[in-house]
């Protein structure tokens, strides 16, 4: 019964011109989107390599210079475009791609792709994740909205009932016929993406296991939509009504629910404005050591403590340059201030994420989107992790420079210059994104929610097809 129903439904789908046209359109859109993303991926990472090499060369060839001058001169930390961004670009175009690392300040990531786009960008980009998340569910609706209603409208339902059909086998046959083309399209896309990434010079670590996991996430998403479309078709009497209800479900699940979740999360746990953040940072910075102000109260207290610790009466008697030592203590204080306030931002982000995950039960789109971006390393969590790694490198760099200044000069000796070869001894900034196991453990709730959607939609579909 299952195989006969599957063959009958497949033949009917192949005979329909609208299905053939839609199938060709979806394949073409996927092909174009993958090609565009592959070219963009290759172009961005070529720019990344050029910028990274050029910036390091500039740093290494500063010549003789005071280390603290080099600290203010600064350098850049660049974020590469990771391989699976070819499938899901996530927030990459909104998050900056480089961070300027300098003394005394923690800077935001700069040069996001969105800043260079026109107002037309609000309508979305033709990317694989747009096709996967929005267009293919619409394709499922087009294929399956009349799966059961046509049996009523054509009068074949009465004939099938009179022959004593098994309702669940009948349903599975229709389900398989609807899901098979979706599975094939998705598998084709991921295979093409995998071979492209293997063929391209990728600057991140490409993993077939991550690609396969991402494939399973989207397959689970399509299983849910397949179940929902067939469920609606089974409970409605007219194909037109089934189509309208299915489209309403798509609008709510893919458009309305994500926007509502975003608004709720931002309302419950808002970020401070840029002006408030800067004012709070400045207030806390003034309460500690200022490396450039030796006459401040905190600097004088530091001076007294150091003189007592080393048992000397004058800063000139210290075995190191106190100016550099004071600047390093100022850097440490400022780093703690930035850590405090950025941790507040991260805490707000975590609370917003919890709200998103709590609302993920209202739409299968939400857990799918979160899992997809996390696996592809294009989510905000990965961007935060990159920014934190860049800040750790900035703090270590300032200590590296100030320690050299302190150990190789005397108090008041601002004319000291480090040797031209010194700059090359600074380690190169490297960032490795989280591993797949860690990502899946962090998204365990999303996996459970997606599994719940599959189980509940399957259960309802089996239950309601018995009552047809």
XYZ file of C-alpha atoms in Angstrom:
468
model
C 0.000 0.000 0.000
C 2.830 2.409 0.893
C 4.751 1.780 -2.349
C 1.638 1.963 -4.523
C 0.565 5.256 -2.963
C 4.112 6.591 -3.281
C 4.303 5.731 -6.993
C 0.823 7.132 -7.691
C 1.563 10.428 -5.905
C 4.973 10.766 -7.548
C 3.504 10.281 -11.018
C 0.829 12.896 -10.342
C 3.437 15.383 -9.151
C 5.586 14.799 -12.222
C 2.602 15.324 -14.530
C 1.772 18.746 -13.082
C 3.371 21.636 -14.919
C 3.373 23.905 -11.851
C 5.427 21.345 -9.952
C 7.987 20.950 -12.734
C 8.325 24.715 -13.125
C 8.646 25.241 -9.369
C 11.218 22.455 -9.114
C 13.360 24.011 -11.879
C 13.041 27.491 -10.308
C 14.131 26.234 -6.882
C 17.106 24.363 -8.364
C 18.158 27.454 -10.343
C 17.847 29.703 -7.285
C 19.900 27.293 -5.218
C 22.543 27.042 -7.930
C 22.831 30.810 -8.328
C 22.873 31.410 -4.558
C 25.607 28.809 -4.001
C 27.685 30.262 -6.848
C 27.312 33.804 -5.477
C 28.155 32.681 -1.937
C 31.173 30.684 -3.126
C 32.560 33.686 -4.993
C 31.910 35.932 -2.000
C 33.516 33.430 0.366
C 36.620 33.180 -1.790
C 36.833 36.960 -2.305
C 36.419 37.836 1.379
C 39.044 35.331 2.505
C 41.494 36.528 -0.128
C 41.032 40.028 1.272
C 41.456 38.605 4.774
C 44.786 36.972 3.869
C 46.037 40.126 2.148
C 45.006 42.370 5.053
C 46.404 40.007 7.691
C 49.762 39.692 5.915
C 50.006 43.420 5.174
C 49.105 44.474 8.727
C 51.644 42.095 10.229
C 54.309 43.399 7.867
C 53.518 46.972 8.958
C 53.831 45.948 12.619
C 57.094 44.039 12.110
C 58.720 46.898 10.187
C 58.091 49.806 12.561
C 61.799 50.329 13.095
C 63.216 51.578 16.363
C 60.439 53.016 18.489
C 59.314 53.494 22.082
C 57.123 50.467 23.006
C 54.340 52.670 24.331
C 54.271 54.592 21.069
C 53.861 51.237 19.340
C 50.996 50.448 21.728
C 49.172 53.579 20.581
C 50.106 52.845 16.964
C 48.170 49.605 17.354
C 47.366 46.751 15.034
C 44.298 44.850 13.763
C 42.688 41.491 14.509
C 40.865 40.100 11.473
C 38.067 37.545 11.479
C 38.047 35.074 8.577
C 34.906 33.902 6.807
C 34.355 30.311 7.857
C 33.626 27.526 5.321
C 30.009 26.803 6.257
C 29.142 30.472 5.865
C 28.788 29.418 2.238
C 25.546 27.686 3.348
C 24.400 30.047 6.115
C 25.806 33.588 6.270
C 24.031 34.311 9.545
C 24.923 37.680 11.052
C 28.267 37.959 9.250
C 27.220 40.904 7.102
C 26.053 42.839 10.187
C 28.991 42.012 12.486
C 32.299 43.717 11.784
C 35.221 41.827 10.301
C 38.157 43.528 12.055
C 38.982 45.054 15.442
C 41.572 47.775 15.990
C 43.776 46.878 18.961
C 45.349 49.854 20.732
C 46.407 51.029 24.163
C 43.746 52.023 26.717
C 40.691 51.276 24.553
C 38.627 48.224 23.646
C 37.142 48.913 20.237
C 34.122 47.468 18.472
C 34.413 45.336 15.356
C 34.346 47.491 12.221
C 33.719 47.293 8.482
C 30.556 45.187 8.296
C 29.278 44.388 4.814
C 25.857 45.859 5.652
C 27.308 49.365 5.995
C 28.284 49.305 2.318
C 24.858 48.170 1.078
C 21.977 50.291 -0.136
C 18.410 50.337 1.175
C 17.559 47.457 -1.155
C 19.423 45.137 1.240
C 16.402 45.179 3.570
C 14.618 42.933 1.081
C 17.189 40.205 1.713
C 20.031 38.592 -0.202
C 19.918 35.601 -2.512
C 21.836 33.214 -0.264
C 21.519 29.456 0.326
C 20.141 29.971 3.839
C 17.374 32.224 2.448
C 16.364 29.475 0.006
C 16.659 26.767 2.660
C 14.723 28.584 5.369
C 12.021 30.373 3.372
C 11.676 29.129 -0.209
C 11.813 25.354 0.281
C 9.024 25.403 2.924
C 6.952 27.297 0.333
C 7.838 24.583 -2.184
C 6.604 21.945 0.290
C 3.309 23.822 0.553
C 3.003 23.986 -3.247
C 3.590 20.247 -3.562
C 1.474 19.027 -0.681
C -1.382 21.406 0.083
C -3.897 19.241 -1.843
C -2.510 15.797 -0.979
C -5.682 14.746 0.874
C -8.182 17.381 -0.254
C -7.926 16.270 -3.884
C -9.130 12.806 -2.858
C -12.313 14.382 -1.501
C -12.778 16.728 -4.456
C -12.262 13.962 -7.031
C -14.444 11.465 -5.166
C -11.668 8.866 -4.807
C -11.727 8.981 -1.014
C -15.012 7.037 -0.852
C -13.623 4.417 -3.221
C -10.452 4.019 -1.162
C -12.423 3.656 2.060
C -14.648 1.000 0.501
C -11.527 -1.049 -0.275
C -10.495 -0.994 3.402
C -7.240 0.913 3.038
C -4.839 1.222 5.946
C -4.912 4.922 6.807
C -1.384 5.084 8.207
C 0.116 3.234 5.218
C -1.807 5.532 2.871
C -0.465 8.533 4.779
C 3.128 7.240 4.722
C 2.939 6.760 0.957
C 1.811 10.359 0.472
C 4.397 11.569 2.988
C 7.252 9.794 1.204
C 6.168 11.125 -2.209
C 6.091 14.690 -0.851
C 9.334 14.470 1.125
C 11.516 12.689 -1.448
C 11.977 15.674 -3.851
C 12.715 17.949 -0.885
C 15.303 15.510 0.410
C 16.933 15.249 -3.024
C 17.112 19.042 -3.498
C 18.625 19.542 -0.052
C 21.106 16.685 -0.456
C 22.161 18.064 -3.839
C 22.792 21.525 -2.370
C 24.904 20.197 0.494
C 26.890 17.892 -1.781
C 27.670 20.782 -4.121
C 28.628 22.958 -1.136
C 30.866 20.207 0.232
C 32.710 19.675 -3.047
C 33.069 23.436 -3.562
C 34.564 23.879 -0.102
C 36.932 20.996 -0.698
C 38.001 22.577 -3.973
C 38.383 26.110 -2.643
C 41.287 27.291 -0.559
C 39.410 27.601 2.716
C 40.823 29.664 5.512
C 38.731 28.067 8.227
C 38.657 24.395 9.153
C 36.165 22.675 6.847
C 34.556 19.596 8.370
C 32.333 17.116 6.560
C 30.838 16.158 9.942
C 29.729 19.761 10.536
C 28.278 19.939 7.023
C 26.401 16.659 7.550
C 25.075 17.869 10.913
C 23.836 21.046 9.241
C 22.172 18.904 6.576
C 20.362 16.891 9.281
C 19.114 20.101 10.911
C 17.475 21.250 7.671
C 16.071 17.782 6.976
C 14.439 17.860 10.425
C 13.012 21.319 9.593
C 11.504 20.024 6.343
C 10.064 16.965 8.066
C 8.140 19.301 10.370
C 6.814 21.376 7.457
C 5.903 18.241 5.509
C 3.934 16.980 8.495
C 2.184 20.316 9.018
C 1.185 20.682 5.363
C -0.215 17.140 5.200
C -1.970 17.640 8.525
C -3.716 20.773 7.232
C -4.650 19.006 3.995
C -6.096 16.101 5.996
C -8.290 18.358 8.159
C -9.658 20.686 5.473
C -12.264 19.912 2.817
C -11.144 22.237 0.013
C -7.737 22.604 -1.609
C -8.053 26.402 -1.676
C -8.670 26.544 2.068
C -5.751 24.159 2.677
C -3.452 26.389 0.603
C -4.474 29.557 2.447
C -4.056 27.973 5.892
C -0.682 26.485 4.924
C 0.534 29.894 3.711
C -0.670 31.483 6.955
C 1.310 28.897 8.927
C 4.399 29.713 6.824
C 3.961 33.462 7.422
C 3.532 32.971 11.176
C 6.362 30.447 11.548
C 8.961 32.057 9.262
C 8.157 35.783 9.414
C 5.937 36.789 12.320
C 7.292 34.517 15.090
C 10.994 35.456 14.646
C 10.154 39.171 14.619
C 7.890 38.837 17.658
C 10.560 36.859 19.524
C 13.152 39.530 18.696
C 10.910 42.356 19.933
C 10.028 40.512 23.144
C 13.679 39.721 23.896
C 14.811 43.311 23.274
C 12.000 44.690 25.416
C 12.681 42.389 28.365
C 16.479 42.674 28.285
C 17.520 45.863 26.458
C 21.092 46.833 25.734
C 22.348 50.214 27.001
C 22.663 52.885 24.344
C 26.116 53.614 22.959
C 26.168 56.910 24.903
C 25.196 55.190 28.175
C 27.805 52.494 27.659
C 30.587 55.030 26.973
C 29.577 57.141 29.993
C 29.581 54.118 32.324
C 32.991 53.005 31.069
C 34.441 56.507 31.487
C 33.089 56.773 35.046
C 34.711 53.500 36.115
C 37.974 54.288 34.352
C 38.320 57.505 36.378
C 38.104 55.517 39.624
C 41.369 53.674 38.988
C 44.926 54.252 37.844
C 45.409 56.410 34.755
C 48.673 55.381 33.165
C 49.187 58.836 31.643
C 48.438 60.846 34.799
C 51.207 60.439 37.438
C 49.630 63.123 39.658
C 46.284 61.444 40.230
C 45.345 60.102 43.659
C 45.426 56.476 42.511
C 48.831 56.938 40.828
C 50.299 58.418 44.011
C 48.921 55.539 46.107
C 50.448 53.090 43.634
C 53.769 54.921 43.902
C 53.746 54.661 47.708
C 52.922 50.938 47.613
C 55.702 50.154 45.137
C 58.316 52.144 47.053
C 57.359 50.323 50.267
C 57.397 46.948 48.517
C 60.928 47.436 47.166
C 62.207 49.281 50.276
C 63.512 52.344 48.428
C 62.993 56.080 48.831
C 62.953 57.190 45.210
C 61.438 55.994 41.969
C 64.902 56.288 40.411
C 66.103 53.517 42.742
C 63.580 50.981 41.414
C 65.021 48.187 39.230
C 62.559 49.080 36.471
C 61.006 52.124 34.836
C 58.077 53.119 37.055
C 56.440 55.108 34.225
C 56.019 51.918 32.205
C 54.944 50.019 35.319
C 52.269 52.630 36.056
C 51.024 52.509 32.468
C 50.739 48.732 32.682
C 48.723 49.016 35.905
C 46.516 51.546 34.135
C 46.055 49.089 31.280
C 45.090 46.350 33.727
C 42.547 48.621 35.414
C 41.060 49.683 32.086
C 40.921 46.053 30.926
C 38.955 45.157 34.067
C 36.552 48.033 33.420
C 35.946 46.939 29.835
C 35.569 43.328 30.967
C 32.915 44.364 33.476
C 30.843 46.352 30.990
C 31.226 43.943 28.085
C 30.245 41.112 30.403
C 27.066 43.068 31.102
C 26.402 43.216 27.362
C 27.089 39.494 27.073
C 24.790 38.848 30.009
C 22.007 40.769 28.261
C 22.722 38.807 25.107
C 22.500 35.531 27.054
C 19.179 36.584 28.568
C 17.839 37.517 25.133
C 19.004 34.149 23.824
C 17.126 32.412 26.627
C 13.979 34.299 25.644
C 14.479 33.252 22.016
C 14.905 29.643 23.057
C 11.885 29.820 25.303
C 9.818 31.057 22.362
C 11.309 28.518 19.931
C 8.412 26.189 20.697
C 6.057 28.502 18.765
C 7.917 28.017 15.492
C 10.245 25.340 14.044
C 12.067 28.162 12.233
C 13.666 29.495 15.440
C 15.536 26.368 16.645
C 16.543 25.603 13.045
C 17.929 29.108 12.556
C 19.879 29.062 15.825
C 21.371 25.633 15.128
C 22.234 26.531 11.544
C 24.096 29.733 12.437
C 25.907 28.096 15.359
C 27.162 25.155 13.296
C 28.208 27.507 10.477
C 30.050 29.803 12.976
C 28.041 32.784 11.771
C 26.076 33.498 14.964
C 26.577 36.243 17.528
C 28.022 33.769 20.052
C 30.954 33.069 17.721
C 31.363 36.798 17.067
C 31.448 37.476 20.829
C 34.029 34.706 21.216
C 36.179 36.266 18.484
C 35.888 39.712 20.105
C 36.908 38.275 23.487
C 39.911 36.521 21.926
C 40.938 39.787 20.273
C 40.642 41.604 23.612
C 42.769 38.970 25.369
C 45.371 39.439 22.649
C 45.201 43.242 23.040
C 45.740 43.010 26.801
C 48.640 40.563 26.350
C 50.166 42.840 23.710
C 50.071 45.865 26.010
C 51.782 43.887 28.761
C 54.366 42.635 26.274
C 55.171 46.238 25.257
C 55.023 47.844 28.706
C 57.176 45.103 30.253
C 59.845 45.728 27.625
C 59.722 49.457 28.353
C 59.906 48.886 32.122
C 62.723 46.329 32.060
C 65.000 48.077 29.583
C 64.874 51.735 30.667
C 65.105 53.895 33.769
C 62.525 56.151 35.387
C 61.950 59.267 33.286
C 63.710 57.789 30.267
C 61.046 58.445 27.648
C 63.678 58.446 24.935
C 64.099 54.661 25.138
C 63.575 52.878 21.821
C 63.125 49.169 21.330
C 65.247 47.474 18.695
C 63.710 47.120 15.228
C 63.727 43.323 15.526
C 61.718 43.381 18.783
C 58.320 43.710 17.115
C 58.665 40.366 15.350
C 58.741 38.565 18.721
C 55.082 39.427 19.338
C 53.007 36.270 18.622
C 50.602 36.452 15.675
C 46.908 36.674 16.544
C 45.113 33.407 15.866
C 41.480 32.535 16.566
C 39.882 29.097 16.468
C 36.062 28.945 16.625
C 34.278 26.492 18.975
C 34.258 22.792 18.076
C 31.116 21.010 16.859
C 30.649 19.035 20.099
C 30.662 22.228 22.144
C 28.208 23.897 19.756
C 25.767 21.000 19.953
C 25.976 20.921 23.751
C 25.266 24.665 23.902
C 22.272 24.198 21.582
C 20.874 21.092 23.256
C 17.590 22.851 24.055
C 17.148 23.773 20.374
C 17.775 20.156 19.387
C 15.138 19.014 21.892
C 12.623 21.569 20.630
C 13.156 20.528 17.011
C 12.784 16.864 18.018
C 9.564 17.775 19.855
C 8.220 19.461 16.716
C 8.956 16.325 14.665
C 7.414 13.932 17.184
C 4.294 16.006 17.878
C 3.605 16.805 14.215
C 4.039 13.145 13.240
C 1.762 12.084 16.089
C -0.977 14.523 15.084
C -0.680 13.536 11.434
C -1.118 9.839 12.211
C -3.997 10.593 14.588
C -5.952 12.797 12.200
C -5.475 10.630 9.098
C -7.337 7.890 10.960
C -10.398 10.153 11.120
C -10.528 10.959 7.392
